Amino acid sequence: MRVLTELCEGDRIVTRQAAVRMPRQVGKALTVVEKAAQKTKLWCCAAGTMALFGGRRGRLAAVSGLGAVVVAQVVCSGVCKQLNDRPRPPEEWFPHDEVEDRPDSSSFPSGHTAAAAAFAGAVVAAWPVAGALCAVPAALVAVERVWSGAHYPTDVAAGAAIGLASAGLVRSTPRLLRRSLTGWCRTR
């Protein structure tokens, strides 16, 4: 119980410090990236670009990335947010107006971060250079979610973990299916 109390206190401290210490111009730049990522627009555009110009590798990266986003969103919004009712950080902690533009759903976990980490994590396995490029806005989205007052750091960390696990699942699904089908065919 003490560990949980300390974790919650750390969440409060980091959230409040991020809100007041980050330069306003940096926060505004983070908001631009986060707005582009809302409703997975950024990841869909990146996937389209990879599919159009990246050849076979680009198409694989695009499909893997979008598949991982779908899995992450189902787990995050369809399961985890339904099981948790964590309130967002208090508005009075934030000296900027970004706090007014946040969802009413549970704070835990961060769906934006889950989608961003899922996309970047799945793409990096298929096309490392493109995945590394996608990791930059993914990290910026995660930081913005705390700065804007939408999430606590542990919400973002949980979202990142869900996203990376979703990417791993999507990467391993073809291999698991081949094994299952091979085993099934041998028994027939």
XYZ file of N, CA and C in Angstrom:
564
model
N 0.830 -1.193 0.000
C 0.000 0.000 0.000
C 0.873 1.256 0.000
N 1.990 1.198 0.707
C 2.886 2.341 0.784
C 3.477 2.666 -0.591
N 3.793 1.622 -1.360
C 4.342 1.834 -2.698
C 3.324 2.563 -3.579
N 2.070 2.170 -3.487
C 1.020 2.817 -4.262
C 0.857 4.283 -3.856
N 0.923 4.551 -2.571
C 0.826 5.927 -2.079
C 1.989 6.764 -2.607
N 3.194 6.207 -2.575
C 4.366 6.934 -3.075
C 4.286 7.141 -4.582
N 3.765 6.153 -5.287
C 3.605 6.272 -6.732
C 2.615 7.392 -7.065
N 1.514 7.455 -6.350
C 0.520 8.519 -6.562
C 1.103 9.890 -6.234
N 1.890 9.960 -5.183
C 2.527 11.231 -4.819
C 3.533 11.648 -5.898
N 4.296 10.699 -6.401
C 5.232 10.987 -7.496
C 4.493 11.468 -8.736
N 3.364 10.842 -9.028
C 2.519 11.271 -10.142
C 2.116 12.733 -9.992
N 1.670 13.092 -8.799
C 1.230 14.474 -8.552
C 2.390 15.455 -8.715
N 3.528 15.105 -8.167
C 4.688 16.009 -8.229
C 5.132 16.219 -9.670
N 5.306 15.138 -10.417
C 5.778 15.252 -11.801
C 4.762 16.001 -12.659
N 3.488 15.725 -12.463
C 2.445 16.395 -13.249
C 2.458 17.899 -12.990
N 2.523 18.280 -11.739
C 2.519 19.712 -11.411
C 3.780 20.406 -11.924
N 4.915 19.739 -11.826
C 6.165 20.330 -12.311
C 6.151 20.475 -13.831
N 5.636 19.459 -14.528
C 5.562 19.538 -15.996
C 4.675 20.696 -16.423
N 3.627 20.934 -15.676
C 2.683 21.994 -16.030
C 3.295 23.384 -15.897
N 4.121 23.587 -14.910
C 4.629 24.940 -14.660
C 6.043 25.174 -15.172
N 6.822 24.143 -15.358
C 8.218 24.335 -15.752
C 8.473 24.295 -17.254
N 7.578 23.690 -17.993
C 7.804 23.596 -19.431
C 7.547 24.957 -20.061
N 8.486 25.433 -20.876
C 8.275 26.719 -21.552
C 7.006 26.677 -22.412
N 6.295 27.756 -22.417
C 5.006 27.826 -23.111
C 5.138 27.486 -24.601
N 6.209 27.939 -25.257
C 6.390 27.664 -26.681
C 6.596 26.166 -26.930
N 7.286 25.496 -26.032
C 7.479 24.049 -26.152
C 6.128 23.348 -25.989
N 5.365 23.796 -25.014
C 4.040 23.226 -24.809
C 3.143 23.401 -26.021
N 3.204 24.557 -26.645
C 2.400 24.802 -27.846
C 2.836 23.885 -28.992
N 4.142 23.668 -29.129
C 4.643 22.755 -30.160
C 4.179 21.323 -29.890
N 4.185 20.940 -28.621
C 3.688 19.614 -28.261
C 2.213 19.469 -28.620
N 1.457 20.532 -28.399
C 0.030 20.507 -28.701
C -0.211 20.324 -30.195
N 0.610 20.936 -31.022
C 0.464 20.777 -32.479
C 0.633 19.307 -32.865
N 1.648 18.658 -32.296
C 1.878 17.240 -32.598
C 0.716 16.397 -32.083
N 0.265 16.674 -30.866
C -0.834 15.897 -30.284
C -2.110 16.065 -31.095
N -2.395 17.267 -31.555
C -3.601 17.500 -32.369
C -3.524 16.708 -33.677
N -2.328 16.641 -34.250
C -2.151 15.850 -35.475
C -2.381 14.369 -35.204
N -2.065 13.923 -33.994
C -2.209 12.507 -33.651
C -3.621 12.143 -33.192
N -4.463 13.140 -32.895
C -5.831 12.858 -32.438
C -6.569 12.007 -33.462
N -7.326 11.058 -32.945
C -8.109 10.140 -33.777
C -7.226 9.426 -34.802
N -5.975 9.225 -34.445
C -4.963 8.491 -35.224
C -4.668 9.092 -36.594
N -4.989 10.380 -36.806
C -4.735 11.010 -38.106
C -3.253 10.931 -38.493
N -2.371 11.255 -37.571
C -0.940 11.258 -37.859
C -0.470 9.864 -38.267
N -0.949 8.855 -37.548
C -0.495 7.486 -37.813
C -1.073 6.979 -39.134
N -2.289 7.361 -39.458
C -2.875 6.969 -40.754
C -2.128 7.642 -41.911
N -1.780 8.909 -41.740
C -1.006 9.613 -42.776
C 0.375 8.985 -42.943
N 1.016 8.663 -41.828
C 2.332 8.019 -41.907
C 2.220 6.659 -42.588
N 1.175 5.908 -42.249
C 0.979 4.589 -42.863
C 0.739 4.731 -44.365
N -0.068 5.695 -44.755
C -0.321 5.924 -46.175
C 0.939 6.291 -46.930
N 1.747 7.148 -46.328
C 3.002 7.555 -46.954
C 3.940 6.360 -47.099
N 4.054 5.546 -46.046
C 4.911 4.356 -46.116
C 4.411 3.380 -47.168
N 3.095 3.181 -47.219
C 2.529 2.232 -48.179
C 2.741 2.710 -49.619
N 2.615 4.012 -49.844
C 2.770 4.554 -51.202
C 4.219 4.576 -51.680
N 5.118 4.942 -50.777
C 6.495 5.190 -51.212
C 7.530 4.200 -50.670
N 7.116 3.286 -49.824
C 8.092 2.403 -49.184
C 8.174 1.002 -49.746
N 7.476 0.751 -50.841
C 7.524 -0.587 -51.428
C 6.917 -1.632 -50.499
N 7.385 -2.849 -50.656
C 6.857 -3.954 -49.845
C 7.090 -3.716 -48.355
N 8.284 -3.239 -48.018
C 8.622 -2.955 -46.616
C 7.696 -1.886 -46.049
N 7.424 -0.868 -46.829
C 6.533 0.203 -46.390
C 5.110 -0.279 -46.172
N 4.635 -1.144 -47.070
C 3.283 -1.681 -46.899
C 3.191 -2.558 -45.661
N 4.213 -3.374 -45.439
C 4.225 -4.212 -44.236
C 4.257 -3.352 -42.974
N 5.082 -2.320 -42.989
C 5.167 -1.423 -41.832
C 3.833 -0.719 -41.593
N 3.193 -0.283 -42.671
C 1.907 0.424 -42.547
C 0.830 -0.490 -41.966
N 0.724 -1.696 -42.499
C -0.291 -2.631 -42.012
C -0.015 -3.022 -40.569
N 1.245 -3.288 -40.257
C 1.613 -3.647 -38.879
C 1.300 -2.507 -37.917
N 1.674 -1.296 -38.314
C 1.438 -0.141 -37.453
C -0.031 0.099 -37.190
N -0.838 0.074 -38.232
C -2.275 0.309 -38.048
C -2.939 -0.841 -37.298
N -2.489 -2.057 -37.545
C -3.024 -3.197 -36.791
C -2.737 -3.063 -35.309
N -1.530 -2.637 -34.982
C -1.164 -2.449 -33.577
C -1.971 -1.328 -32.935
N -2.249 -0.277 -33.693
C -3.074 0.825 -33.171
C -4.472 0.314 -32.831
N -5.046 -0.492 -33.701
C -6.386 -1.034 -33.444
C -6.382 -1.874 -32.170
N -5.409 -2.755 -32.039
C -5.335 -3.600 -30.841
C -5.178 -2.729 -29.593
N -4.280 -1.753 -29.651
C -4.041 -0.880 -28.497
C -5.292 -0.109 -28.110
N -6.033 0.386 -29.100
C -7.239 1.150 -28.809
C -8.333 0.277 -28.195
N -8.455 -0.942 -28.682
C -9.449 -1.855 -28.114
C -9.107 -2.154 -26.657
N -7.837 -2.460 -26.403
C -7.427 -2.775 -25.028
C -7.574 -1.548 -24.134
N -7.104 -0.407 -24.625
C -7.098 0.812 -23.816
C -8.503 1.348 -23.558
N -9.193 1.660 -24.626
C -10.503 2.301 -24.486
C -11.633 1.304 -24.275
N -11.533 0.150 -24.896
C -12.590 -0.830 -24.792
C -12.571 -1.651 -23.530
N -11.391 -1.777 -22.907
C -11.281 -2.599 -21.701
C -10.814 -1.772 -20.503
N -9.587 -1.275 -20.574
C -8.973 -0.639 -19.395
C -9.724 0.587 -18.893
N -10.119 1.469 -19.793
C -10.833 2.676 -19.358
C -12.211 2.337 -18.785
N -12.782 1.216 -19.234
C -14.079 0.797 -18.704
C -13.949 0.222 -17.293
N -12.785 -0.312 -16.976
C -12.557 -0.914 -15.663
C -12.020 0.074 -14.638
N -11.557 1.225 -15.112
C -10.984 2.243 -14.228
C -11.789 3.525 -14.340
N -11.824 4.257 -13.253
C -12.504 5.552 -13.275
C -11.600 6.585 -12.607
N -10.373 6.641 -13.067
C -9.430 7.588 -12.484
C -9.708 8.991 -13.020
N -9.888 9.955 -12.123
C -10.123 11.324 -12.592
C -8.864 11.925 -13.212
N -9.068 12.889 -14.076
C -7.953 13.625 -14.686
C -7.292 14.480 -13.603
N -6.049 14.908 -13.830
C -5.416 15.808 -12.856
C -6.256 17.086 -12.683
N -6.255 17.658 -11.478
C -7.067 18.862 -11.221
C -6.684 20.041 -12.129
N -7.670 20.706 -12.660
C -7.440 21.829 -13.581
C -6.605 22.946 -12.954
N -6.777 23.154 -11.657
C -6.072 24.270 -11.010
C -4.557 24.089 -10.974
N -4.060 22.918 -11.273
C -2.611 22.694 -11.323
C -1.981 23.293 -12.573
N -2.773 23.659 -13.556
C -2.242 24.015 -14.866
C -2.461 25.488 -15.174
N -1.363 26.214 -15.392
C -1.461 27.652 -15.634
C -1.739 28.008 -17.094
N -2.109 27.047 -17.910
C -2.371 27.305 -19.328
C -3.782 26.837 -19.687
N -4.234 27.232 -20.860
C -5.606 26.915 -21.255
C -5.765 25.553 -21.929
N -4.687 24.823 -22.111
C -4.775 23.494 -22.742
C -5.576 22.517 -21.891
N -5.646 22.771 -20.599
C -6.350 21.871 -19.691
C -7.853 21.841 -19.966
N -8.365 22.864 -20.637
C -9.792 22.924 -20.936
C -10.197 21.962 -22.055
N -9.229 21.513 -22.835
C -9.501 20.667 -23.999
C -9.087 19.223 -23.725
N -9.726 18.622 -22.733
C -9.383 17.236 -22.407
C -10.648 16.401 -22.297
N -10.508 15.106 -22.539
C -11.698 14.246 -22.544
C -12.287 14.032 -21.159
N -13.516 13.522 -21.150
C -14.211 13.233 -19.896
C -14.002 11.794 -19.434
N -13.386 10.973 -20.268
C -13.200 9.560 -19.925
C -12.161 9.400 -18.815
N -11.985 8.173 -18.372
C -11.003 7.864 -17.334
C -9.607 8.279 -17.779
N -8.844 8.752 -16.842
C -7.479 9.166 -17.126
C -6.556 7.972 -17.378
N -6.899 6.827 -16.830
C -6.014 5.650 -16.895
C -6.572 4.605 -17.831
N -5.784 4.173 -18.785
C -4.472 4.620 -19.272
C -4.630 5.646 -20.408
N -3.520 6.156 -20.890
C -3.544 7.136 -21.973
C -3.721 6.434 -23.317
N -4.866 6.647 -23.940
C -5.130 6.058 -25.246
C -4.291 6.674 -26.348
N -4.043 7.990 -26.258
C -3.188 8.646 -27.253
C -1.796 8.028 -27.240
N -1.257 7.839 -26.035
C 0.083 7.275 -25.913
C 0.099 5.823 -26.359
N -0.950 5.078 -26.029
C -1.022 3.674 -26.450
C -0.984 3.574 -27.971
N -1.763 4.399 -28.655
C -1.787 4.373 -30.120
C -0.427 4.769 -30.693
N 0.171 5.809 -30.131
C 1.463 6.278 -30.625
C 2.551 5.224 -30.443
N 2.611 4.629 -29.264
C 3.630 3.598 -28.995
C 3.367 2.350 -29.827
N 2.100 1.996 -30.004
C 1.760 0.821 -30.811
C 2.224 1.011 -32.248
N 1.920 2.166 -32.807
C 2.295 2.414 -34.197
C 3.815 2.393 -34.358
N 4.502 3.172 -33.551
C 5.966 3.237 -33.672
C 6.603 1.877 -33.395
N 6.117 1.168 -32.381
C 6.689 -0.133 -32.042
C 6.500 -1.167 -33.130
N 5.349 -1.152 -33.791
C 5.111 -2.111 -34.871
C 5.891 -1.733 -36.127
N 5.979 -0.450 -36.405
C 6.694 -0.005 -37.602
C 8.188 -0.285 -37.470
N 8.754 -0.076 -36.298
C 10.198 -0.255 -36.138
C 10.624 -1.689 -36.435
N 9.757 -2.648 -36.163
C 10.107 -4.046 -36.445
C 10.127 -4.326 -37.944
N 9.243 -3.663 -38.690
C 9.153 -3.889 -40.126
C 10.120 -3.012 -40.919
N 10.351 -1.800 -40.421
C 11.190 -0.824 -41.134
C 11.846 0.065 -40.075
N 13.013 -0.341 -39.572
C 13.635 0.346 -38.431
C 13.804 1.865 -38.588
N 14.203 2.317 -39.755
C 14.405 3.759 -39.941
C 13.079 4.509 -39.818
N 12.045 4.013 -40.464
C 10.729 4.650 -40.382
C 10.198 4.576 -38.950
N 10.429 3.458 -38.287
C 9.987 3.314 -36.901
C 10.670 4.310 -35.985
N 11.963 4.530 -36.206
C 12.686 5.515 -35.396
C 12.136 6.914 -35.633
N 11.796 7.213 -36.880
C 11.200 8.519 -37.178
C 9.826 8.659 -36.524
N 9.062 7.585 -36.498
C 7.739 7.620 -35.866
C 7.827 7.708 -34.345
N 8.930 7.236 -33.791
C 9.101 7.273 -32.336
C 9.204 8.707 -31.811
N 9.695 9.623 -32.641
C 9.839 11.018 -32.197
C 8.483 11.644 -31.896
N 7.534 11.675 -32.842
C 6.231 12.245 -32.477
C 5.500 11.414 -31.422
N 5.752 10.106 -31.392
C 5.124 9.269 -30.362
C 5.568 9.715 -28.971
N 6.843 9.988 -28.808
C 7.355 10.465 -27.515
C 6.798 11.852 -27.188
N 6.690 12.698 -28.195
C 6.145 14.043 -27.976
C 4.683 13.982 -27.536
N 3.924 13.051 -28.106
C 2.531 12.874 -27.697
C 2.470 12.493 -26.222
N 3.335 11.570 -25.815
C 3.344 11.119 -24.416
C 3.643 12.278 -23.465
N 4.626 13.090 -23.794
C 4.978 14.235 -22.943
C 3.833 15.239 -22.915
N 3.221 15.485 -24.069
C 2.123 16.450 -24.141
C 0.941 16.037 -23.278
N 0.673 14.762 -23.178
C -0.479 14.302 -22.396
C -0.332 14.669 -20.919
N 0.886 14.677 -20.421
C 1.118 15.092 -19.029
C 1.101 16.617 -18.942
N 1.814 17.283 -19.837
C 1.896 18.747 -19.802
C 0.520 19.389 -19.903
N -0.346 18.837 -20.754
C -1.653 19.448 -20.982
C -2.645 19.197 -19.854
N -2.315 18.279 -18.951
C -3.222 17.986 -17.851
C -4.215 16.883 -18.159
N -4.021 16.213 -19.276
C -4.935 15.138 -19.645
C -4.637 13.850 -18.871
N -3.373 13.670 -18.469
C -2.975 12.419 -17.815
C -1.881 12.634 -16.784
N -1.815 11.671 -15.887
C -0.678 11.556 -14.971
C 0.414 10.746 -15.674
N 1.657 10.850 -15.223
C 2.735 10.064 -15.838
C 2.475 8.552 -15.844
N 1.865 8.014 -14.786
C 1.602 6.576 -14.783
C 0.547 6.194 -15.820
N -0.369 7.086 -16.141
C -1.343 6.836 -17.211
C -0.611 6.691 -18.545
N 0.354 7.584 -18.748
C 1.139 7.587 -19.977
C 2.023 6.338 -20.038
N 2.645 5.986 -18.927
C 3.490 4.788 -18.899
C 2.661 3.532 -19.187
N 1.477 3.450 -18.611
C 0.604 2.302 -18.870
C 0.168 2.284 -20.333
N -0.150 3.440 -20.883
C -0.520 3.516 -22.298
C 0.626 3.062 -23.194
N 1.844 3.496 -22.871
C 3.014 3.072 -23.656
C 3.206 1.559 -23.568
N 3.036 1.007 -22.375
C 3.188 -0.443 -22.207
C 2.134 -1.196 -23.015
N 0.898 -0.724 -22.994
C -0.165 -1.355 -23.779
C 0.163 -1.249 -25.270
N 0.628 -0.092 -25.683
C 0.975 0.099 -27.096
C 2.092 -0.818 -27.547
N 3.132 -0.919 -26.744
C 4.259 -1.789 -27.124
C 3.867 -3.258 -27.093
N 3.034 -3.636 -26.130
C 2.544 -5.019 -26.087
C 1.673 -5.306 -27.309
N 0.876 -4.348 -27.715
C 0.043 -4.508 -28.918
C 0.917 -4.676 -30.156
N 1.983 -3.889 -30.243
C 2.916 -4.021 -31.365
C 3.545 -5.411 -31.372
N 3.930 -5.888 -30.205
C 4.506 -7.232 -30.110
C 3.519 -8.307 -30.515
N 2.283 -8.150 -30.110
C 1.248 -9.121 -30.474
C 1.029 -9.140 -31.982
N 0.942 -7.967 -32.587
C 0.741 -7.889 -34.028
C 1.932 -8.495 -34.768
N 3.136 -8.237 -34.278
C 4.327 -8.814 -34.919
C 4.344 -10.327 -34.827
N 3.895 -10.878 -33.706
C 3.977 -12.327 -33.511
C 2.759 -13.081 -34.038
N 1.689 -12.396 -34.375
C 0.463 -13.070 -34.821
C 0.680 -13.968 -36.042
N 1.359 -13.526 -37.108
C 1.547 -14.438 -38.252
C 2.280 -15.728 -37.861
N 3.294 -15.607 -37.031
C 4.048 -16.790 -36.593
C 3.166 -17.714 -35.758
N 2.379 -17.140 -34.863
C 1.480 -17.946 -34.040
C 0.427 -18.643 -34.889
N -0.089 -17.949 -35.888
C -1.080 -18.554 -36.778
C -0.471 -19.701 -37.587
N 0.742 -19.490 -38.082
C 1.414 -20.565 -38.831
C 1.596 -21.790 -37.958
N 2.029 -21.589 -36.716
C 2.209 -22.718 -35.794
C 0.894 -23.435 -35.539
N -0.148 -22.666 -35.304
C -1.457 -23.262 -35.035
C -1.965 -24.048 -36.232
N -1.829 -23.456 -37.402
C -2.302 -24.132 -38.604
C -1.473 -25.370 -38.918
N -0.173 -25.300 -38.710
C 0.696 -26.449 -38.935
C 0.311 -27.576 -37.989
N 0.110 -27.267 -36.739
C -0.304 -28.276 -35.755
C -1.663 -28.849 -36.070
N -2.582 -28.008 -36.510
C -3.925 -28.443 -36.859
C -3.887 -29.378 -38.070
N -3.068 -29.009 -39.084
C -2.974 -29.827 -40.292
C -2.340 -31.191 -40.006
N -1.402 -31.252 -39.087
C -0.765 -32.530 -38.735
C -1.735 -33.491 -38.068
N -2.713 -32.965 -37.349
C -3.658 -33.826 -36.646
C -4.755 -34.325 -37.570
N -4.836 -33.804 -38.745
C -5.895 -34.204 -39.695
C -5.445 -35.306 -40.584
